Amino acid sequence: MSIYDSLNPRQKEACFCTEGPLLLLAGAGAGKTRVLVHRIAYLIEEQGVNPWNIMAITFTNKAAKEMRERVDDMIGYGSDSIWVSTFHSTCVRLLRQNIDLLGFDRNFSIYDTDDSKKVMKEIFRRKQIDPKQLPERSVMNAISHAKDRYLTPAEYKREVHGNFREEKIAELYEEYQKQLKNSNALDFDDLLFKTVELFEFHPEILDKWQERFHYIMVDEYQDTNAVQFLFVKKLAEKYRNLCVVGDDDQSIYKFRGADITNILDFEKVYPETVTIKLEQNYRSTRNILDVANHVIHHNIGRKDKTLWTENEQGDMVSFDQYEDNYIEAAEIAASIEELVAEGAKYKDIAILNRTNAQSRVFEEKLMIKNIPYRIVGGINFYARMEIKDILAYLKCINNPQDDQAVKRIINVPRRGIGQTTIDRIQNYALERGLSFMDALDMTEDIVELSGAAKKKVDAFAILIGDLKKEAETEDLLALYDRVMEDTGYAEALLVEQTEEARERLENLSELKNKIASYMEEAEHATLSGLLEEVALIADIDSMTGEDAVVIMTIHSAKGLEFPFVFMGGMEDGVFPGYRSISTEGEEELEEERRLCYVGITRAKKRLFLSAAKRRMMQGQVSYNRVSRFVREIPPTLLGAVKEKIIETVPPAHSYHSVERQSPKQSFSTSAGPLIYELGDRVWHIKFGVGTVQEILPAGADYEVAVDFDKCGVKRMFASFAKLKKED
């Protein structure tokens, strides 16, 4: 029996189609990783392709690790030559070899979000910019989106010419990149950007890698942004054996720069594309898939496909509406108790939220019932203060030009080096175009420093110099021990003798465990390699197998599956959020619907949807109607799980929350009373004249539905719509 006989007909077709562009539209739970692994095996065993010439790229370390393990199991000897990696890891490997052509040293640092924020804070302080007028976060987001679109500071400045605020951001973008260059550092966006830049300005490097990779496979293609698209397109230009796998219905990362048109327009970019749909689902029951299909089919901007399964029909999907979100959380906790009493394990159960803020009430109710749980998306291990401190020492040893690392630990533990001293050294470095570490070796020339300050700074510079020498001869574990001892970091925590200090020491012991495991697994263990691996680890990759209910956002749940899934907050204003409801056009709402679809398709056996009539939001009681996504599901597909349901779903033609207002009632917002009522004719500056159909509570505002004469029904917030009543 051939290994390919276990595939279904569409999977086999995808496996055997090896030449030219291939678009695999793989629905949720359709076994896409299985197809990719078998396709790699077919290329090697049946087509005689050298494993060295095959590349498979995905987004998360978790997905890359799973694919690597399955490839190794199936291929065996020679599988280690196949390039299986994430986008970011791939780019780091390429840049380590050739980034000197762009003016960087190969031992560059990788800045995380916190490092980048500190760089921007310093720029704001130096340029005396008021963060209240121009928030740092907005600037960082704008820079990130510019890099996603492969725009240099100069190109971004030309694009926003005439917009004062955006031109200011362009200047800050330029200064930010200068600071990174001075520190020999790249942020995460730069990893892709600089690789594409390397390909663009050094065609000989591009040609080298094109010759290396004759067959390229990209997973989760719907999540790619513009610069990732360019990276893949350039790499595949020569041989055009590009297989992309994705599901436009699961494109949920627009806020991170993902461009759904990359997958929707793939056939336009590659006219010779073969398109294969993988629609058979191996994860969920038929009832769950029926619900998912009914929701997603309301989207217009998608490629037509319908999930189906040979799995059992399964239990009906449950929907419950409760009086408030506290009762909702308590009832979900009670349902979890029932599931566990029936034989389920806690780790089989997930509570998926639209936003992180929803988790608090669930945490309280689970704690009351002593139900173990864990939050995914809390403080990442590598974001803890003590871990970042020791990593900063290691970064400083590896790349002395890393200004952020040096400044983080120059007074940690305390050495009496204050902020004034640091600022004076920084100013000296900036005036002369030096790195911060270089300036530490010139304290005699910094006249503003006192004699005492110079001694302390010199002692720190000598310490780092000694540790750098140790790094040349010691292995990583020995270097870690020297850092902990010579810096006095371990001693400072031991002296504290507090529970918090003990926990920090335990965390640092776990960091040592990480270093040991890295040394065992790495073919050539280096300090640069260790720091690179740590920098590329994501929250979701650190999920453990402990027996606890998982609470997470749906965005974090992408790629995961659970036997039992609870999705609370199924109300308009929560899911979908107010912003997507009130935004003109359908793009925002369609992304919210895709997110709902992703949540639904995480469930394998049972799916529980719920809503609250009243919910505390932003310090105010909000009265929201049942989510339109629930109302898009035929009532025949929704069943009652408990007899104590407070309110069942009404028929589809009469979906209204109990708070719906009756005609000719007065309405008032925080901005004042509305000048129109139900049934009134109103005028909108863009849509023209229409009739008010509904006015629904939305926190301190109202959601108004108007049937406009020219463009049909539009929904908007009363405070933003500025509707005028027709005489």
XYZ file of C-alpha atoms in Angstrom, residues 67-609:
543
model
C 5.941 20.207 9.955
C 9.625 19.516 10.618
C 8.797 16.526 12.857
C 6.373 15.071 10.319
C 8.801 15.575 7.436
C 11.575 13.867 9.426
C 9.291 10.930 10.279
C 8.151 10.430 6.688
C 11.349 11.191 4.751
C 13.971 9.923 7.149
C 17.530 10.186 5.838
C 18.206 13.497 4.101
C 15.207 15.301 5.561
C 17.435 17.671 7.516
C 18.430 19.275 4.183
C 14.842 20.416 3.563
C 14.391 24.037 4.608
C 11.391 24.123 6.985
C 11.148 27.438 8.794
C 9.098 30.521 9.630
C 9.302 33.692 7.547
C 11.297 35.493 10.227
C 13.696 32.612 10.916
C 14.279 32.193 7.196
C 15.149 35.852 6.783
C 17.472 35.836 9.789
C 19.403 32.906 8.288
C 19.736 34.713 4.974
C 20.722 38.010 6.574
C 23.351 36.439 8.851
C 25.227 35.480 5.685
C 24.923 38.667 3.649
C 23.650 41.660 5.654
C 27.136 43.185 5.570
C 26.258 44.158 1.981
C 23.657 46.509 3.486
C 26.100 48.054 5.938
C 25.264 45.987 9.033
C 27.488 43.582 10.964
C 26.397 39.952 10.831
C 26.022 39.756 14.617
C 23.104 42.223 14.521
C 20.617 42.287 17.407
C 16.889 41.647 16.948
C 14.786 44.202 18.811
C 11.492 43.151 20.329
C 8.542 45.511 20.791
C 9.813 46.737 24.143
C 13.251 47.575 22.723
C 11.667 49.460 19.822
C 9.462 51.462 22.184
C 12.500 52.544 24.180
C 14.250 53.743 21.042
C 11.200 55.794 20.092
C 10.830 57.205 23.616
C 14.394 58.491 23.443
C 13.739 60.076 20.050
C 10.595 61.756 21.411
C 12.524 63.088 24.403
C 15.401 64.330 22.295
C 13.127 66.065 19.782
C 10.824 67.341 22.541
C 7.690 65.788 21.040
C 4.604 65.680 23.247
C 3.259 62.070 23.257
C -0.190 63.435 24.068
C -0.234 65.245 20.744
C 1.400 62.412 18.800
C 1.221 59.091 20.696
C 4.324 56.908 20.446
C 2.167 53.850 19.808
C 0.544 55.487 16.785
C 3.958 56.333 15.377
C 5.239 52.781 15.880
C 2.120 51.330 14.224
C 2.498 53.686 11.247
C 6.164 52.725 10.842
C 5.316 49.032 11.074
C 2.616 49.341 8.406
C 5.009 51.287 6.174
C 7.542 48.469 6.457
C 4.809 45.886 5.790
C 4.234 47.706 2.489
C 7.980 47.893 1.790
C 8.132 51.676 2.022
C 11.412 53.337 2.996
C 11.261 56.532 5.111
C 11.801 58.622 1.953
C 9.040 56.783 0.039
C 6.677 57.083 2.991
C 7.417 60.817 3.208
C 6.582 61.283 -0.488
C 3.374 59.313 -0.084
C 2.101 61.467 2.815
C 3.310 64.801 1.416
C 1.023 67.622 2.501
C -0.231 65.876 5.662
C 1.619 67.571 8.537
C 1.037 64.785 11.056
C 2.083 62.019 8.665
C 5.132 63.981 7.521
C 6.192 64.206 11.169
C 5.834 60.428 11.464
C 7.971 60.044 8.329
C 10.725 62.098 9.984
C 10.507 59.951 13.111
C 10.618 56.827 10.931
C 13.854 58.070 9.370
C 15.375 58.870 12.779
C 14.221 55.501 14.181
C 15.984 53.635 11.365
C 19.134 55.677 11.978
C 19.132 54.667 15.636
C 18.662 51.001 14.754
C 21.537 51.179 12.286
C 23.798 52.814 14.894
C 22.925 49.968 17.284
C 23.478 47.323 14.588
C 19.931 46.166 15.244
C 16.835 45.174 13.292
C 13.254 45.049 14.513
C 10.937 42.216 13.424
C 9.588 44.138 10.443
C 13.145 44.810 9.279
C 13.889 41.098 8.986
C 11.593 40.830 5.949
C 12.270 44.351 4.709
C 16.056 43.994 4.690
C 15.905 40.577 3.035
C 13.800 41.949 0.174
C 16.141 44.944 -0.001
C 19.085 42.551 -0.226
C 17.396 40.693 -3.102
C 16.539 43.947 -4.873
C 19.948 45.628 -4.719
C 22.138 42.531 -4.921
C 20.755 40.300 -7.692
C 23.687 37.915 -7.311
C 22.423 37.066 -3.796
C 18.888 36.570 -5.078
C 20.182 34.304 -7.855
C 22.112 32.234 -5.304
C 18.982 31.543 -3.252
C 16.780 31.024 -6.303
C 19.196 28.286 -7.382
C 18.981 26.809 -3.904
C 15.170 26.637 -3.791
C 13.560 25.118 -6.892
C 10.342 24.169 -5.060
C 8.786 26.592 -2.578
C 5.738 25.969 -0.399
C 4.116 28.682 1.724
C 1.569 27.855 4.417
C -1.123 30.266 5.701
C -0.709 32.397 2.587
C -3.807 34.440 3.444
C -1.838 35.974 6.331
C 0.980 37.374 4.193
C 1.539 41.109 3.885
C 3.014 43.077 0.981
C 6.682 42.593 1.907
C 6.186 38.849 2.475
C 4.482 38.663 -0.909
C 7.516 40.360 -2.480
C 9.912 38.030 -0.671
C 8.123 34.914 -1.948
C 7.589 36.328 -5.432
C 11.275 37.200 -5.884
C 12.467 33.861 -4.550
C 10.132 31.904 -6.861
C 10.683 34.037 -9.990
C 13.234 31.748 -11.622
C 11.555 28.320 -11.428
C 7.948 29.362 -10.598
C 7.325 26.101 -8.732
C 5.413 27.936 -6.027
C 2.727 26.201 -3.976
C 0.751 28.447 -1.631
C -1.687 27.018 0.882
C -4.305 29.076 2.637
C -7.910 29.877 3.340
C -9.243 33.341 2.584
C -12.041 32.594 5.072
C -9.410 32.523 7.828
C -7.720 35.821 6.970
C -7.973 37.611 10.335
C -4.763 39.603 10.671
C -5.460 42.776 8.714
C -4.502 44.775 11.820
C -1.011 43.261 11.512
C -0.759 44.186 7.854
C -2.044 40.942 6.288
C -3.415 41.541 2.790
C -6.195 39.148 1.788
C -5.777 40.119 -1.881
C -2.504 38.146 -1.910
C -4.541 34.948 -1.940
C -7.638 36.283 -3.707
C -5.523 37.604 -6.623
C -2.950 34.797 -6.763
C -4.339 33.541 -10.079
C -3.992 37.060 -11.545
C -0.315 37.245 -10.574
C 0.277 33.690 -11.860
C -2.194 33.132 -14.758
C -1.008 29.526 -15.244
C -2.047 28.618 -11.676
C -3.697 25.286 -10.918
C -6.285 25.779 -8.157
C -7.391 22.888 -5.937
C -9.951 23.148 -3.131
C -9.506 21.039 0.002
C -12.994 21.111 1.487
C -13.191 17.852 3.421
C -12.867 18.602 7.125
C -11.377 16.006 9.493
C -11.804 17.985 12.708
C -15.396 18.929 13.458
C -18.853 17.362 13.526
C -21.343 18.026 10.735
C -23.475 20.305 12.916
C -20.494 22.533 13.746
C -19.520 22.748 10.065
C -23.088 23.565 9.029
C -23.064 26.504 11.438
C -19.640 27.658 10.198
C -20.716 27.465 6.540
C -23.910 29.463 7.128
C -21.965 32.249 8.839
C -19.104 32.579 6.346
C -21.335 32.404 3.258
C -22.582 35.906 4.167
C -19.172 37.286 3.123
C -18.894 38.604 -0.430
C -15.093 38.980 -0.715
C -14.198 35.280 -0.725
C -13.555 32.289 -2.951
C -16.532 29.947 -2.956
C -16.078 26.739 -0.988
C -18.107 24.691 1.481
C -16.654 22.521 4.214
C -18.027 18.985 4.568
C -17.100 15.953 6.634
C -17.644 12.239 6.985
C -17.582 12.708 10.763
C -20.719 12.087 12.829
C -23.579 14.586 12.941
C -22.727 15.375 16.566
C -24.563 17.446 19.160
C -26.444 20.545 18.156
C -24.565 23.817 18.568
C -25.863 25.547 21.694
C -26.891 29.164 22.026
C -27.912 30.742 25.359
C -28.787 34.340 26.166
C -28.302 35.411 29.790
C -29.390 38.436 31.793
C -25.840 39.781 32.149
C -22.227 38.822 31.515
C -21.681 37.702 35.124
C -24.474 35.157 34.868
C -23.098 34.167 31.466
C -19.636 33.470 32.948
C -21.112 31.594 35.925
C -23.225 29.369 33.652
C -20.222 28.630 31.424
C -18.240 27.618 34.520
C -21.131 25.337 35.549
C -21.209 23.807 32.054
C -17.475 23.106 32.295
C -18.074 21.285 35.574
C -20.732 19.163 33.860
C -18.418 18.318 30.943
C -15.644 17.236 33.318
C -18.104 15.149 35.344
C -19.019 13.410 32.066
C -15.364 12.502 31.453
C -13.821 15.510 29.675
C -10.416 16.814 30.720
C -9.992 20.490 31.565
C -7.376 20.886 28.813
C -9.989 19.742 26.256
C -11.957 22.929 26.932
C -11.330 26.428 25.601
C -13.059 29.749 26.251
C -12.472 31.917 23.189
C -12.978 35.670 23.479
C -13.094 38.490 20.971
C -10.856 40.617 23.220
C -8.496 40.001 26.131
C -10.621 42.197 28.402
C -13.452 39.644 28.405
C -11.330 37.119 30.296
C -11.541 38.796 33.720
C -15.113 37.739 34.520
C -14.439 34.192 33.322
C -11.342 34.014 35.527
C -13.355 35.066 38.585
C -16.083 32.470 38.037
C -13.606 29.665 37.330
C -11.647 30.524 40.495
C -14.822 30.397 42.603
C -15.425 26.839 41.393
C -11.733 25.859 41.735
C -11.539 25.091 38.032
C -7.898 25.219 36.848
C -7.300 27.560 33.936
C -4.505 29.281 32.111
C -4.487 32.513 30.134
C -2.735 32.416 26.766
C -1.421 35.830 25.853
C -0.431 36.926 29.359
C 3.146 37.938 30.204
C 5.466 35.954 27.986
C 8.301 34.223 29.837
C 10.868 36.173 27.837
C 9.121 39.473 28.641
C 9.731 39.111 32.396
C 12.042 41.738 33.860
C 14.750 39.397 35.147
C 14.856 37.399 31.900
C 15.159 40.567 29.811
C 17.930 41.801 32.131
C 20.146 38.725 31.702
C 19.364 38.524 28.002
C 20.422 42.178 27.752
C 23.808 41.229 29.257
C 24.147 38.447 26.692
C 23.093 40.805 23.876
C 25.627 43.358 25.066
C 28.389 40.722 25.007
C 27.330 39.530 21.547
C 26.778 42.969 19.997
C 28.305 45.879 21.976
C 26.695 48.323 19.539
C 23.248 47.392 20.893
C 22.557 50.664 22.716
C 19.278 49.489 24.231
C 20.867 46.418 25.789
C 23.764 48.418 27.240
C 21.534 51.136 28.702
C 19.161 48.565 30.191
C 21.829 46.938 32.349
C 24.371 49.711 32.985
C 22.764 50.210 36.414
C 21.291 46.699 36.933
C 21.955 45.668 39.615
C 22.384 49.161 41.011
C 25.855 50.623 40.604
C 25.035 54.254 41.353
C 24.934 55.224 37.684
C 21.952 57.564 37.409
C 19.855 58.773 34.486
C 21.713 62.088 34.320
C 25.004 60.253 33.753
C 23.386 58.032 31.118
C 21.921 61.070 29.329
C 25.294 62.848 29.252
C 26.990 59.783 27.777
C 24.168 59.393 25.253
C 24.444 63.037 24.146
C 28.215 62.667 23.731
C 27.692 59.536 21.596
C 25.020 61.169 19.409
C 27.103 64.297 18.780
C 29.994 62.173 17.532
C 28.073 59.370 15.805
C 29.293 56.756 18.280
C 27.544 53.791 19.835
C 26.750 54.119 23.531
C 29.342 51.433 24.382
C 32.035 53.248 22.403
C 31.291 56.373 24.422
C 31.806 54.413 27.670
C 35.451 54.001 26.719
C 35.872 57.783 26.414
C 34.672 58.974 29.810
C 37.801 61.097 30.245
C 36.635 63.230 27.319
C 33.104 63.742 28.675
C 33.636 66.872 30.735
C 30.099 66.872 32.127
C 30.769 63.656 34.087
C 31.983 63.888 37.667
C 35.021 61.908 38.800
C 32.838 59.525 40.818
C 30.541 58.906 37.857
C 33.513 58.184 35.589
C 34.830 55.542 37.996
C 31.496 53.753 38.100
C 31.078 53.843 34.326
C 34.651 52.649 33.771
C 34.079 49.727 36.141
C 30.998 48.699 34.148
C 32.895 48.934 30.829
C 35.679 46.730 32.264
C 33.066 44.199 33.451
C 31.570 43.907 29.965
C 35.039 43.665 28.418
C 35.941 40.791 30.766
C 32.682 38.975 29.973
C 33.351 39.356 26.244
C 36.719 37.646 26.739
C 35.001 34.857 28.693
C 32.542 34.382 25.825
C 35.443 33.644 23.471
C 36.537 30.578 25.466
C 33.588 29.454 27.630
C 30.491 27.555 26.507
C 27.069 29.202 26.886
C 26.197 27.618 30.234
C 29.516 28.689 31.735
C 29.014 32.177 30.300
C 25.548 32.347 31.870
C 27.027 31.410 35.273
C 29.733 34.060 34.932
C 27.171 36.738 34.047
C 25.024 35.839 37.054
C 28.052 35.855 39.376
C 30.261 38.651 38.051
C 27.443 41.165 37.648
C 26.122 40.494 41.151
C 22.624 39.846 39.761
C 22.095 36.534 41.574
C 23.504 37.916 44.822
C 21.198 40.959 44.688
C 18.147 38.698 44.437
C 19.362 36.379 47.208
C 19.853 39.342 49.540
C 16.229 40.450 49.012
C 14.880 37.212 50.557
C 11.357 37.892 49.262
C 8.916 35.571 47.533
C 9.131 37.739 44.417
C 12.939 37.459 44.397
C 12.705 33.673 44.774
C 10.315 33.503 41.829
C 12.723 35.556 39.751
C 15.573 33.196 40.596
C 13.362 30.260 39.581
C 12.648 31.987 36.267
C 16.376 32.522 35.749
C 16.958 28.827 36.443
C 14.421 28.090 33.720
C 16.391 30.374 31.386
C 19.454 28.259 32.151
C 17.394 25.173 31.251
C 16.567 26.834 27.944
C 20.256 27.454 27.257
C 21.063 23.816 28.065
C 18.350 22.487 25.741
C 19.496 24.860 22.988
C 23.051 23.541 23.314
C 21.793 19.955 23.022
C 19.626 20.629 19.965
C 21.752 23.105 17.990
C 24.226 21.749 15.493
C 26.584 24.659 16.250
C 25.588 26.379 19.501
C 26.524 30.069 19.467
C 25.546 33.068 21.557
C 24.174 34.750 18.443
C 22.128 31.640 17.622
C 20.711 31.443 21.145
C 19.627 35.095 21.149
C 18.125 34.673 17.691
C 16.061 31.655 18.756
C 14.787 33.407 21.885
C 13.858 36.522 19.888
C 11.717 34.515 17.477
C 9.682 32.624 20.080
C 5.953 33.571 20.223
C 3.461 33.342 23.105
C 1.387 30.649 21.473
C 4.458 28.457 20.950
C 4.921 28.171 24.698
C 1.546 26.538 25.380
C 1.959 23.649 27.802
C -0.015 20.452 28.138
C -1.168 21.065 31.727
C -4.714 19.972 32.553
C -6.388 23.368 32.663
C -9.101 25.228 30.799
C -7.555 27.528 28.206
C -8.760 31.146 27.995
C -7.569 33.017 24.929
C -8.604 35.368 22.154
C -9.754 33.878 18.865
C -6.761 35.507 17.175
C -4.472 33.489 19.473
C -6.473 30.301 18.849
C -5.776 30.288 15.111
C -4.215 26.940 14.201
C -5.441 25.213 17.375
C -8.366 22.878 18.044
C -10.266 21.763 21.132
C -12.984 19.143 21.704
C -15.137 21.710 23.549
C -15.283 25.426 22.753
C -17.204 28.233 24.483
C -17.633 31.571 22.692
C -19.238 34.187 24.932
C -20.107 37.793 24.191
C -21.978 36.979 20.983
C -23.573 40.410 20.802
C -23.474 43.252 18.314
C -21.038 45.739 19.791
C -18.864 42.982 21.259
C -18.615 40.489 18.418
C -18.755 42.100 15.914
C -17.372 45.179 17.618
C -18.923 48.633 17.348
C -16.167 49.830 15.060
C -16.799 47.213 12.380
C -20.563 47.821 12.547
C -20.283 51.588 12.187
C -17.546 51.607 9.527
C -18.665 52.430 6.013
C -18.143 49.502 3.642
C -18.068 45.800 4.405
C -14.335 45.087 4.804
C -14.192 45.479 8.591
C -17.376 43.478 9.127
C -16.235 40.713 6.782
C -12.986 40.360 8.731
C -15.004 40.085 11.961
C -17.131 37.385 10.321
C -13.998 35.501 9.290
C -12.821 35.730 12.884
C -16.128 34.247 14.040
C -15.703 31.458 11.481
C -12.217 30.722 12.843
C -13.612 30.521 16.377
C -16.407 28.161 15.369
C -14.069 25.837 13.465
C -11.747 25.407 16.478
C -14.414 23.117 17.990
C -14.225 19.383 17.355
C -17.169 17.929 19.311
C -19.250 20.617 21.002
C -19.668 24.348 20.453
C -21.375 26.644 22.968
C -22.338 30.184 21.923
